[in-house]
Amino acid sequence: MTEYDAVVFDNDGVIVEPSDQSVLVDAVVDAFAAFDVPVDASTVRQSVAEDAVPRDLIADHGLDAEAFWHQRELTASLAQQAHTRAGGKPVYDDVRALDALDVPLGLVSNNQHATVEFLLAHHDIDRFDTAYGRQPTLAGAARRKPDPAYIEQALSDLDASEALYVGDSEKDVVAAHRAGIDSVFLRRDHVSDVSLDVEPTAEVADLRALVERLPELH
């Protein structure tokens, strides 16, 4: 049996707890305010839930999409950093189980790269050999999962061809399959009732179970 030559993980909901949606909603409202555009939370809540570029709102107010998105990403990252310093986005207890793995590890998140770097430094996590988040541009937004671009970058960094991606969303499973690698759906409490329209290679309840089952997955 050939073993995996790398394991790559999502970040939010896998390594650290997901971002509080209200923090992100407030950040988007603040981003519009930076352009003197007043919007209320209800107006931007859907785009935040979908993690989408609010193109209609941008166009309606005559904003430059690239300039707005850069501001939005900066504001969202700083808001999450402040939230983390105040005790938000803690590391899951089972992350320490990854110390038992003897293969290269990577991290690929749909969150901003600046946020990913901050979280790893703040929580003193140095287990990952490479880590990517999205760049604060429209092109960076387009490369988010389910696009496999950032996963493929991580695999190149790790010189991996038989890898596994671990995430907590359908986008993660799809992105892994598009990158040509296996996937594990991590069914933590916040996704306990989620139904998937795609089939992962395996499903586990936590990272301890992942480490235990890893030898039999490939």
Coordinates of N, CA and C in Angstrom, one line a residue:
M1 N 0.8 -1.2 0.0 CA 0.0 0.0 0.0 C 0.9 1.3 0.0
T2 N 0.6 2.2 -0.9 CA 1.3 3.4 -1.0 C 0.8 4.4 0.0
E3 N 1.6 5.0 0.8 CA 1.2 6.0 1.8 C 1.1 7.3 1.2
Y4 N 0.3 8.2 1.8 CA 0.2 9.6 1.4 C 1.6 10.2 1.6
D5 N 2.0 11.1 0.7 CA 3.2 11.8 0.8 C 3.1 13.2 1.4
A6 N 1.8 13.6 1.7 CA 1.5 14.8 2.3 C 0.1 14.9 2.7
V7 N -0.2 15.6 3.7 CA -1.6 15.9 4.1 C -1.8 17.4 4.2
V8 N -2.8 17.9 3.6 CA -3.1 19.4 3.6 C -4.4 19.6 4.2
F9 N -4.5 20.7 5.0 CA -5.7 21.0 5.8 C -6.3 22.3 5.5
D10 N -7.6 22.4 5.6 CA -8.3 23.7 5.7 C -7.9 24.3 7.0
N11 N -8.2 25.5 7.2 CA -7.9 26.2 8.5 C -9.1 26.4 9.4
D12 N -10.0 27.3 8.9 CA -11.2 27.7 9.7 C -12.1 26.5 9.8
G13 N -12.5 26.1 11.0 CA -13.4 24.9 11.2 C -12.6 23.6 11.2
V14 N -11.3 23.6 11.0 CA -10.5 22.4 11.0 C -9.4 22.6 12.1
I15 N -8.6 23.6 11.9 CA -7.5 23.9 12.8 C -7.9 24.9 13.9
V16 N -8.6 25.9 13.5 CA -9.1 26.9 14.5 C -10.6 27.0 14.3
E17 N -11.3 27.5 15.3 CA -12.8 27.6 15.2 C -13.2 28.6 14.1
P18 N -14.3 28.4 13.4 CA -14.7 29.3 12.4 C -14.9 30.8 12.9
S19 N -14.8 31.7 11.9 CA -15.0 33.1 12.3 C -16.4 33.4 12.6
D20 N -16.6 34.3 13.6 CA -17.9 34.7 13.9 C -18.5 35.6 12.8
Q21 N -19.6 35.1 12.2 CA -20.2 35.8 11.1 C -20.5 37.3 11.4
S22 N -20.8 37.6 12.6 CA -21.1 39.1 12.9 C -19.9 39.9 12.8
V23 N -18.7 39.3 13.1 CA -17.4 40.1 12.9 C -17.2 40.4 11.5
L24 N -17.5 39.4 10.6 CA -17.2 39.7 9.2 C -18.3 40.6 8.6
V25 N -19.5 40.5 9.0 CA -20.6 41.4 8.5 C -20.2 42.8 8.9
D26 N -19.8 43.1 10.1 CA -19.4 44.4 10.6 C -18.2 44.9 9.8
A27 N -17.3 44.0 9.4 CA -16.1 44.4 8.7 C -16.5 44.9 7.3
V28 N -17.4 44.2 6.6 CA -17.9 44.6 5.3 C -18.6 45.9 5.3
V29 N -19.4 46.1 6.4 CA -20.1 47.4 6.5 C -19.0 48.5 6.7
D30 N -18.0 48.2 7.4 CA -16.9 49.2 7.6 C -16.2 49.5 6.3
A31 N -16.0 48.4 5.5 CA -15.3 48.6 4.2 C -16.1 49.5 3.3
F32 N -17.4 49.4 3.2 CA -18.2 50.3 2.5 C -18.1 51.7 3.0
A33 N -18.1 51.8 4.3 CA -18.1 53.1 5.0 C -16.8 53.8 4.6
A34 N -15.7 53.1 4.4 CA -14.4 53.7 4.0 C -14.6 54.4 2.6
F35 N -15.6 54.1 1.8 CA -15.9 54.7 0.6 C -17.1 55.6 0.7
D36 N -17.4 56.0 1.9 CA -18.6 56.9 2.2 C -19.9 56.3 1.6
V37 N -20.0 55.0 1.7 CA -21.2 54.3 1.3 C -21.9 53.6 2.5
P38 N -23.0 54.2 2.9 CA -23.7 53.6 4.1 C -24.5 52.3 3.7
V39 N -24.2 51.2 4.3 CA -25.0 50.0 4.1 C -25.3 49.4 5.5
D40 N -26.4 48.7 5.6 CA -26.6 48.1 6.9 C -26.3 46.6 6.9
A41 N -26.2 46.0 8.1 CA -25.8 44.6 8.2 C -26.6 43.7 7.3
S42 N -27.9 43.9 7.3 CA -28.8 43.0 6.6 C -28.5 43.0 5.1
T43 N -28.0 44.1 4.6 CA -27.7 44.2 3.1 C -26.5 43.3 2.7
V44 N -25.5 43.2 3.6 CA -24.3 42.5 3.3 C -24.2 41.1 3.8
R45 N -25.2 40.7 4.6 CA -25.1 39.4 5.4 C -25.1 38.2 4.4
Q46 N -25.8 38.3 3.3 CA -25.8 37.1 2.4 C -24.5 37.0 1.7
S47 N -23.9 38.1 1.3 CA -22.6 38.0 0.6 C -21.5 37.4 1.6
V48 N -21.6 37.8 2.8 CA -20.7 37.3 3.8 C -20.9 35.8 4.0
A49 N -22.2 35.4 4.2 CA -22.5 33.9 4.3 C -22.0 33.1 3.2
E50 N -22.1 33.7 2.0 CA -21.6 33.0 0.8 C -20.1 33.2 0.5
D51 N -19.5 34.1 1.3 CA -18.1 34.5 1.0 C -17.9 34.9 -0.4
A52 N -18.9 35.8 -0.8 CA -18.9 36.2 -2.2 C -18.5 37.7 -2.4
V53 N -18.0 38.1 -3.5 CA -17.8 39.5 -3.8 C -19.1 40.1 -4.1
P54 N -19.5 41.2 -3.3 CA -20.8 41.8 -3.5 C -20.9 42.7 -4.7
R55 N -20.8 42.1 -5.9 CA -20.7 42.9 -7.1 C -21.8 43.8 -7.4
D56 N -23.0 43.4 -7.1 CA -24.2 44.3 -7.3 C -24.1 45.5 -6.5
L57 N -23.8 45.4 -5.2 CA -23.6 46.5 -4.4 C -22.5 47.4 -4.8
I58 N -21.4 46.8 -5.2 CA -20.3 47.6 -5.7 C -20.7 48.4 -6.9
A59 N -21.4 47.8 -7.9 CA -21.8 48.4 -9.1 C -22.8 49.5 -8.8
D60 N -23.8 49.2 -7.9 CA -24.8 50.1 -7.6 C -24.3 51.5 -7.1
H61 N -23.2 51.4 -6.4 CA -22.6 52.6 -5.8 C -21.4 53.2 -6.6
G62 N -21.2 52.6 -7.8 CA -20.2 53.1 -8.7 C -18.8 53.0 -8.1
L63 N -18.5 52.0 -7.3 CA -17.2 51.8 -6.8 C -16.3 51.0 -7.7
D64 N -15.0 51.2 -7.6 CA -14.0 50.4 -8.3 C -13.9 49.1 -7.6
A65 N -14.2 48.0 -8.3 CA -14.3 46.7 -7.7 C -13.0 46.3 -7.0
E66 N -11.9 46.5 -7.7 CA -10.6 46.0 -7.2 C -10.3 46.8 -5.9
A67 N -10.5 48.1 -6.0 CA -10.2 48.9 -4.8 C -11.0 48.6 -3.6
F68 N -12.3 48.4 -3.9 CA -13.2 48.0 -2.8 C -12.8 46.6 -2.2
W69 N -12.5 45.7 -3.1 CA -12.2 44.3 -2.6 C -11.0 44.3 -1.7
H70 N -10.0 45.1 -2.1 CA -8.8 45.2 -1.3 C -9.1 45.8 0.0
Q71 N -9.9 46.8 0.1 CA -10.3 47.4 1.4 C -11.1 46.4 2.2
R72 N -12.0 45.7 1.5 CA -12.8 44.7 2.2 C -11.9 43.6 2.9
E73 N -10.9 43.1 2.1 CA -10.1 42.1 2.6 C -9.2 42.6 3.8
L74 N -8.7 43.8 3.7 CA -7.9 44.4 4.7 C -8.8 44.5 6.0
T75 N -10.0 45.1 5.8 CA -10.9 45.3 7.0 C -11.2 44.0 7.6
A76 N -11.6 43.0 6.8 CA -12.0 41.7 7.4 C -10.8 41.0 8.1
S77 N -9.6 41.1 7.6 CA -8.5 40.5 8.2 C -8.2 41.2 9.6
L78 N -8.2 42.5 9.6 CA -7.9 43.2 10.8 C -9.0 42.9 11.9
A79 N -10.2 42.8 11.4 CA -11.3 42.5 12.3 C -11.2 41.1 13.0
Q80 N -10.8 40.1 12.2 CA -10.6 38.8 12.7 C -9.3 38.7 13.6
Q81 N -8.3 39.5 13.3 CA -7.2 39.5 14.2 C -7.5 40.1 15.5
A82 N -8.3 41.2 15.5 CA -8.8 41.8 16.8 C -9.6 40.8 17.6
H83 N -10.5 40.1 16.8 CA -11.4 39.2 17.5 C -10.6 38.0 18.1
T84 N -9.5 37.6 17.4 CA -8.7 36.5 17.9 C -8.0 37.0 19.2
R85 N -7.4 38.2 19.2 CA -6.7 38.7 20.4 C -7.7 38.8 21.6
A86 N -9.0 39.0 21.3 CA -9.9 39.1 22.4 C -10.4 37.7 22.8
G87 N -9.9 36.6 22.2 CA -10.2 35.3 22.7 C -11.0 34.5 21.6
G88 N -11.3 35.1 20.5 CA -12.0 34.3 19.5 C -11.1 33.4 18.7
K89 N -11.7 32.6 17.8 CA -11.0 31.7 16.9 C -9.9 30.9 17.6
P90 N -10.2 30.2 18.7 CA -9.2 29.3 19.4 C -8.9 28.1 18.6
V91 N -7.7 27.5 18.9 CA -7.3 26.3 18.2 C -8.1 25.1 18.8
Y92 N -8.5 24.2 18.0 CA -9.2 23.0 18.5 C -8.2 22.1 19.2
D93 N -8.6 21.5 20.3 CA -7.8 20.7 21.2 C -7.1 19.5 20.4
D94 N -7.8 19.0 19.4 CA -7.3 17.8 18.8 C -6.2 18.1 17.8
V95 N -5.9 19.3 17.6 CA -4.8 19.7 16.6 C -3.5 19.0 17.1
R96 N -3.3 18.9 18.3 CA -2.0 18.3 18.8 C -1.9 16.8 18.3
A97 N -3.0 16.2 17.9 CA -2.9 14.8 17.4 C -2.0 14.8 16.1
L98 N -1.9 15.9 15.4 CA -1.2 16.0 14.2 C 0.3 15.8 14.4
D99 N 0.8 15.9 15.6 CA 2.2 15.7 16.0 C 2.6 14.3 15.7
A100 N 1.6 13.4 15.6 CA 1.9 12.0 15.4 C 2.2 11.7 13.9
L101 N 1.9 12.6 13.1 CA 2.1 12.3 11.6 C 3.5 12.6 11.2
D102 N 4.0 11.7 10.4 CA 5.4 11.9 10.0 C 5.5 12.2 8.5
V103 N 4.5 12.8 7.9 CA 4.6 13.3 6.5 C 4.5 14.8 6.5
P104 N 4.9 15.4 5.4 CA 4.8 16.9 5.3 C 3.3 17.3 5.4
L105 N 3.1 18.5 6.1 CA 1.7 19.0 6.2 C 1.6 20.4 5.6
G106 N 0.5 20.6 5.0 CA 0.2 22.0 4.4 C -1.1 22.5 4.9
L107 N -1.3 23.8 4.6 CA -2.5 24.5 5.0 C -3.0 25.3 3.9
V108 N -4.3 25.1 3.5 CA -4.9 25.9 2.4 C -6.2 26.4 2.9
S109 N -6.4 27.7 3.0 CA -7.6 28.3 3.5 C -8.2 29.3 2.5
N110 N -9.6 29.4 2.6 CA -10.2 30.4 1.8 C -10.2 31.8 2.5
N111 N -9.7 31.8 3.7 CA -9.5 33.1 4.4 C -8.3 33.9 3.8
Q112 N -8.2 35.1 4.2 CA -7.1 36.0 3.7 C -5.8 35.4 4.1
H113 N -4.8 35.5 3.2 CA -3.5 35.0 3.6 C -2.9 35.7 4.8
A114 N -3.2 37.0 4.9 CA -2.7 37.8 6.1 C -3.4 37.2 7.4
T115 N -4.6 36.8 7.3 CA -5.3 36.3 8.4 C -4.7 34.9 8.8
V116 N -4.4 34.1 7.8 CA -3.8 32.8 8.1 C -2.5 33.0 8.7
E117 N -1.6 33.8 8.2 CA -0.3 34.1 8.8 C -0.4 34.5 10.3
F118 N -1.4 35.4 10.5 CA -1.6 35.9 11.9 C -2.0 34.8 12.8
L119 N -3.0 34.0 12.4 CA -3.5 32.9 13.2 C -2.4 31.9 13.6
L120 N -1.6 31.6 12.6 CA -0.5 30.6 12.9 C 0.5 31.2 13.9
A121 N 0.8 32.5 13.7 CA 1.8 33.1 14.6 C 1.2 33.3 16.0
H122 N -0.1 33.8 16.0 CA -0.7 34.1 17.3 C -0.9 32.8 18.2
H123 N -1.2 31.7 17.5 CA -1.4 30.5 18.2 C -0.1 29.6 18.3
D124 N 1.0 30.2 17.8 CA 2.3 29.5 17.8 C 2.2 28.1 17.2
I125 N 1.6 28.0 16.0 CA 1.4 26.8 15.3 C 2.5 26.8 14.2
D126 N 3.5 25.8 14.4 CA 4.6 25.8 13.4 C 4.7 24.4 12.8
R127 N 3.6 23.7 12.8 CA 3.6 22.3 12.3 C 3.5 22.2 10.7
F128 N 3.1 23.3 10.1 CA 2.8 23.2 8.6 C 4.0 23.7 7.8
D129 N 4.3 22.9 6.8 CA 5.5 23.2 6.0 C 5.2 24.3 4.9
T130 N 4.0 24.5 4.6 CA 3.5 25.5 3.7 C 2.1 25.9 4.0
A131 N 1.8 27.2 3.8 CA 0.4 27.6 4.1 C 0.0 28.7 3.1
Y132 N -1.3 28.6 2.7 CA -1.8 29.6 1.8 C -3.2 30.1 2.2
G133 N -3.4 31.4 2.0 CA -4.8 31.9 2.1 C -4.9 32.7 0.8
R134 N -6.1 33.3 0.6 CA -6.3 34.0 -0.6 C -5.6 35.4 -0.6
Q135 N -5.2 35.8 -1.7 CA -4.6 37.2 -1.9 C -5.7 38.2 -1.9
P136 N -5.5 39.4 -1.5 CA -6.5 40.5 -1.3 C -6.9 41.2 -2.7
T137 N -7.1 40.4 -3.7 CA -7.4 40.9 -5.0 C -8.6 40.1 -5.6
L138 N -9.2 40.6 -6.6 CA -10.3 39.9 -7.3 C -9.8 38.6 -7.9
A139 N -8.6 38.6 -8.4 CA -8.0 37.3 -8.9 C -7.8 36.3 -7.8
G140 N -7.3 36.8 -6.6 CA -7.2 35.9 -5.5 C -8.5 35.4 -5.0
A141 N -9.5 36.2 -5.1 CA -10.9 35.7 -4.7 C -11.3 34.6 -5.6
A142 N -11.0 34.7 -6.9 CA -11.4 33.8 -7.9 C -10.7 32.4 -7.7
R143 N -9.6 32.4 -7.1 CA -8.8 31.2 -6.9 C -9.2 30.5 -5.6
R144 N -10.2 31.0 -4.9 CA -10.6 30.3 -3.7 C -11.2 28.9 -4.0
K145 N -11.2 28.0 -3.0 CA -11.9 26.8 -3.2 C -13.4 27.0 -3.5
P146 N -14.0 26.3 -4.4 CA -13.6 25.0 -4.9 C -12.5 25.0 -6.0
D147 N -12.0 26.2 -6.5 CA -10.9 26.2 -7.4 C -9.7 25.5 -6.7
P148 N -9.0 24.7 -7.4 CA -7.9 23.9 -6.7 C -6.6 24.7 -6.7
A149 N -6.5 25.9 -7.2 CA -5.2 26.6 -7.4 C -4.3 26.6 -6.2
Y150 N -4.9 27.0 -5.1 CA -4.0 27.1 -3.9 C -3.6 25.8 -3.3
I151 N -4.5 24.8 -3.5 CA -4.1 23.4 -3.1 C -3.0 22.9 -4.0
E152 N -3.1 23.2 -5.3 CA -2.0 22.8 -6.2 C -0.7 23.5 -5.9
Q153 N -0.8 24.7 -5.5 CA 0.5 25.4 -5.1 C 1.1 24.8 -3.9
A154 N 0.3 24.4 -2.9 CA 0.8 23.7 -1.7 C 1.4 22.4 -2.0
L155 N 0.7 21.6 -2.9 CA 1.3 20.3 -3.3 C 2.6 20.5 -4.0
S156 N 2.7 21.5 -4.8 CA 4.0 21.8 -5.5 C 5.1 22.1 -4.5
D157 N 4.8 22.9 -3.5 CA 5.7 23.2 -2.4 C 6.2 22.0 -1.7
L158 N 5.3 21.1 -1.5 CA 5.5 19.9 -0.7 C 6.1 18.7 -1.5
D159 N 6.2 19.0 -2.9 CA 6.6 18.0 -3.8 C 5.8 16.7 -3.6
A160 N 4.5 16.9 -3.5 CA 3.6 15.7 -3.2 C 2.7 15.4 -4.5
S161 N 2.6 14.1 -4.7 CA 1.7 13.6 -5.8 C 0.6 12.7 -5.3
E162 N 0.8 12.2 -4.1 CA -0.2 11.3 -3.5 C -0.7 11.9 -2.1
A163 N -1.4 12.9 -2.2 CA -1.8 13.7 -1.0 C -3.2 13.6 -0.6
L164 N -3.5 14.1 0.6 CA -4.9 14.1 1.1 C -5.2 15.5 1.6
Y165 N -6.5 15.9 1.3 CA -6.9 17.2 1.8 C -8.0 17.0 2.8
V166 N -8.0 17.7 3.9 CA -8.9 17.6 5.0 C -9.7 18.9 5.2
G167 N -11.0 18.9 5.1 CA -11.8 20.1 5.2 C -13.1 19.9 5.8
D168 N -13.9 21.0 6.0 CA -15.2 20.9 6.7 C -16.3 21.4 5.8
S169 N -16.1 21.4 4.5 CA -17.1 21.9 3.6 C -17.1 21.1 2.3
E170 N -18.3 21.3 1.6 CA -18.3 20.6 0.2 C -17.3 21.2 -0.7
K171 N -17.1 22.5 -0.6 CA -16.1 23.2 -1.4 C -14.7 22.5 -1.2
D172 N -14.4 22.1 0.0 CA -13.1 21.5 0.2 C -13.0 20.1 -0.5
V173 N -14.1 19.4 -0.5 CA -14.1 18.1 -1.1 C -13.9 18.2 -2.6
V174 N -14.7 19.2 -3.2 CA -14.6 19.4 -4.6 C -13.3 19.9 -5.1
A175 N -12.7 20.8 -4.3 CA -11.4 21.4 -4.6 C -10.3 20.2 -4.6
A176 N -10.4 19.4 -3.6 CA -9.4 18.2 -3.5 C -9.6 17.4 -4.8
H177 N -10.8 17.0 -5.1 CA -11.0 16.2 -6.3 C -10.5 16.8 -7.6
R178 N -10.7 18.2 -7.7 CA -10.2 18.9 -8.9 C -8.7 18.9 -8.9
A179 N -8.1 18.9 -7.8 CA -6.6 18.8 -7.7 C -6.1 17.4 -7.9
G180 N -7.0 16.4 -8.0 CA -6.6 15.1 -8.2 C -6.1 14.3 -7.0
I181 N -6.6 14.7 -5.8 CA -6.2 14.1 -4.6 C -7.4 13.6 -3.8
D182 N -7.1 12.8 -2.8 CA -8.2 12.3 -1.9 C -8.6 13.4 -1.0
S183 N -9.8 13.2 -0.4 CA -10.4 14.2 0.5 C -11.0 13.5 1.8
V184 N -10.9 14.2 2.9 CA -11.6 13.8 4.1 C -12.5 14.9 4.5
F185 N -13.8 14.6 4.8 CA -14.7 15.6 5.3 C -14.7 15.5 6.8
L186 N -14.3 16.6 7.5 CA -14.2 16.6 9.0 C -15.6 17.1 9.5
R187 N -16.3 16.2 10.1 CA -17.7 16.6 10.5 C -17.7 17.0 12.0
R188 N -17.2 18.2 12.2 CA -17.2 18.8 13.5 C -18.7 19.3 13.8
D189 N -18.8 19.7 15.1 CA -20.2 20.1 15.5 C -20.9 21.1 14.6
H190 N -20.1 22.1 14.1 CA -20.7 23.2 13.4 C -21.2 22.7 12.0
V191 N -20.8 21.5 11.6 CA -21.3 21.0 10.3 C -22.0 19.6 10.5
S192 N -22.5 19.4 11.7 CA -23.0 18.1 12.0 C -24.2 17.7 11.2
D193 N -25.0 18.7 10.7 CA -26.2 18.4 9.9 C -26.0 18.7 8.4
V194 N -24.8 19.0 8.0 CA -24.6 19.3 6.6 C -24.7 18.1 5.7
S195 N -25.4 18.2 4.6 CA -25.4 17.1 3.6 C -24.6 17.5 2.4
L196 N -23.8 16.5 2.0 CA -22.9 16.7 0.8 C -23.5 16.2 -0.4
D197 N -23.3 16.9 -1.5 CA -23.7 16.4 -2.9 C -22.5 15.7 -3.6
V198 N -21.4 15.7 -2.9 CA -20.2 15.0 -3.5 C -19.7 14.1 -2.4
E199 N -19.0 13.0 -2.8 CA -18.6 12.0 -1.8 C -17.1 12.1 -1.5
P200 N -16.8 12.4 -0.3 CA -15.3 12.4 0.1 C -14.8 11.0 0.1
T201 N -13.5 10.9 0.1 CA -12.8 9.7 0.3 C -13.2 9.0 1.6
A202 N -13.3 9.9 2.6 CA -13.7 9.4 4.0 C -14.3 10.5 4.8
E203 N -14.9 10.2 5.9 CA -15.4 11.2 6.8 C -15.0 10.8 8.2
V204 N -14.6 11.8 9.0 CA -14.2 11.6 10.4 C -14.8 12.7 11.2
A205 N -14.9 12.4 12.5 CA -15.5 13.3 13.5 C -14.5 14.3 14.0
D206 N -13.2 14.0 14.0 CA -12.2 14.9 14.6 C -10.8 14.5 14.1
L207 N -9.8 15.3 14.4 CA -8.5 15.0 13.9 C -7.8 13.8 14.6
R208 N -8.2 13.4 15.8 CA -7.7 12.2 16.4 C -8.1 11.0 15.5
A209 N -9.4 11.0 15.1 CA -9.9 9.9 14.3 C -9.2 9.9 12.9
L210 N -8.9 11.1 12.4 CA -8.1 11.1 11.2 C -6.8 10.5 11.3
V211 N -6.0 10.8 12.3 CA -4.7 10.2 12.5 C -4.8 8.7 12.7
E212 N -5.8 8.2 13.4 CA -6.0 6.8 13.6 C -6.3 6.1 12.3
R213 N -7.1 6.7 11.4 CA -7.6 6.0 10.2 C -6.7 6.3 9.0
L214 N -5.7 7.2 9.1 CA -4.9 7.5 8.0 C -4.3 6.4 7.2
P215 N -3.7 5.4 8.0 CA -3.1 4.3 7.3 C -4.0 3.5 6.4
E216 N -5.3 3.5 6.7 CA -6.2 2.6 5.9 C -6.9 3.4 4.8
L217 N -6.7 4.7 4.7 CA -7.4 5.5 3.7 C -6.9 5.4 2.3
H218 N -5.6 5.0 2.2 CA -5.0 5.1 0.9 C -4.4 3.7 0.4

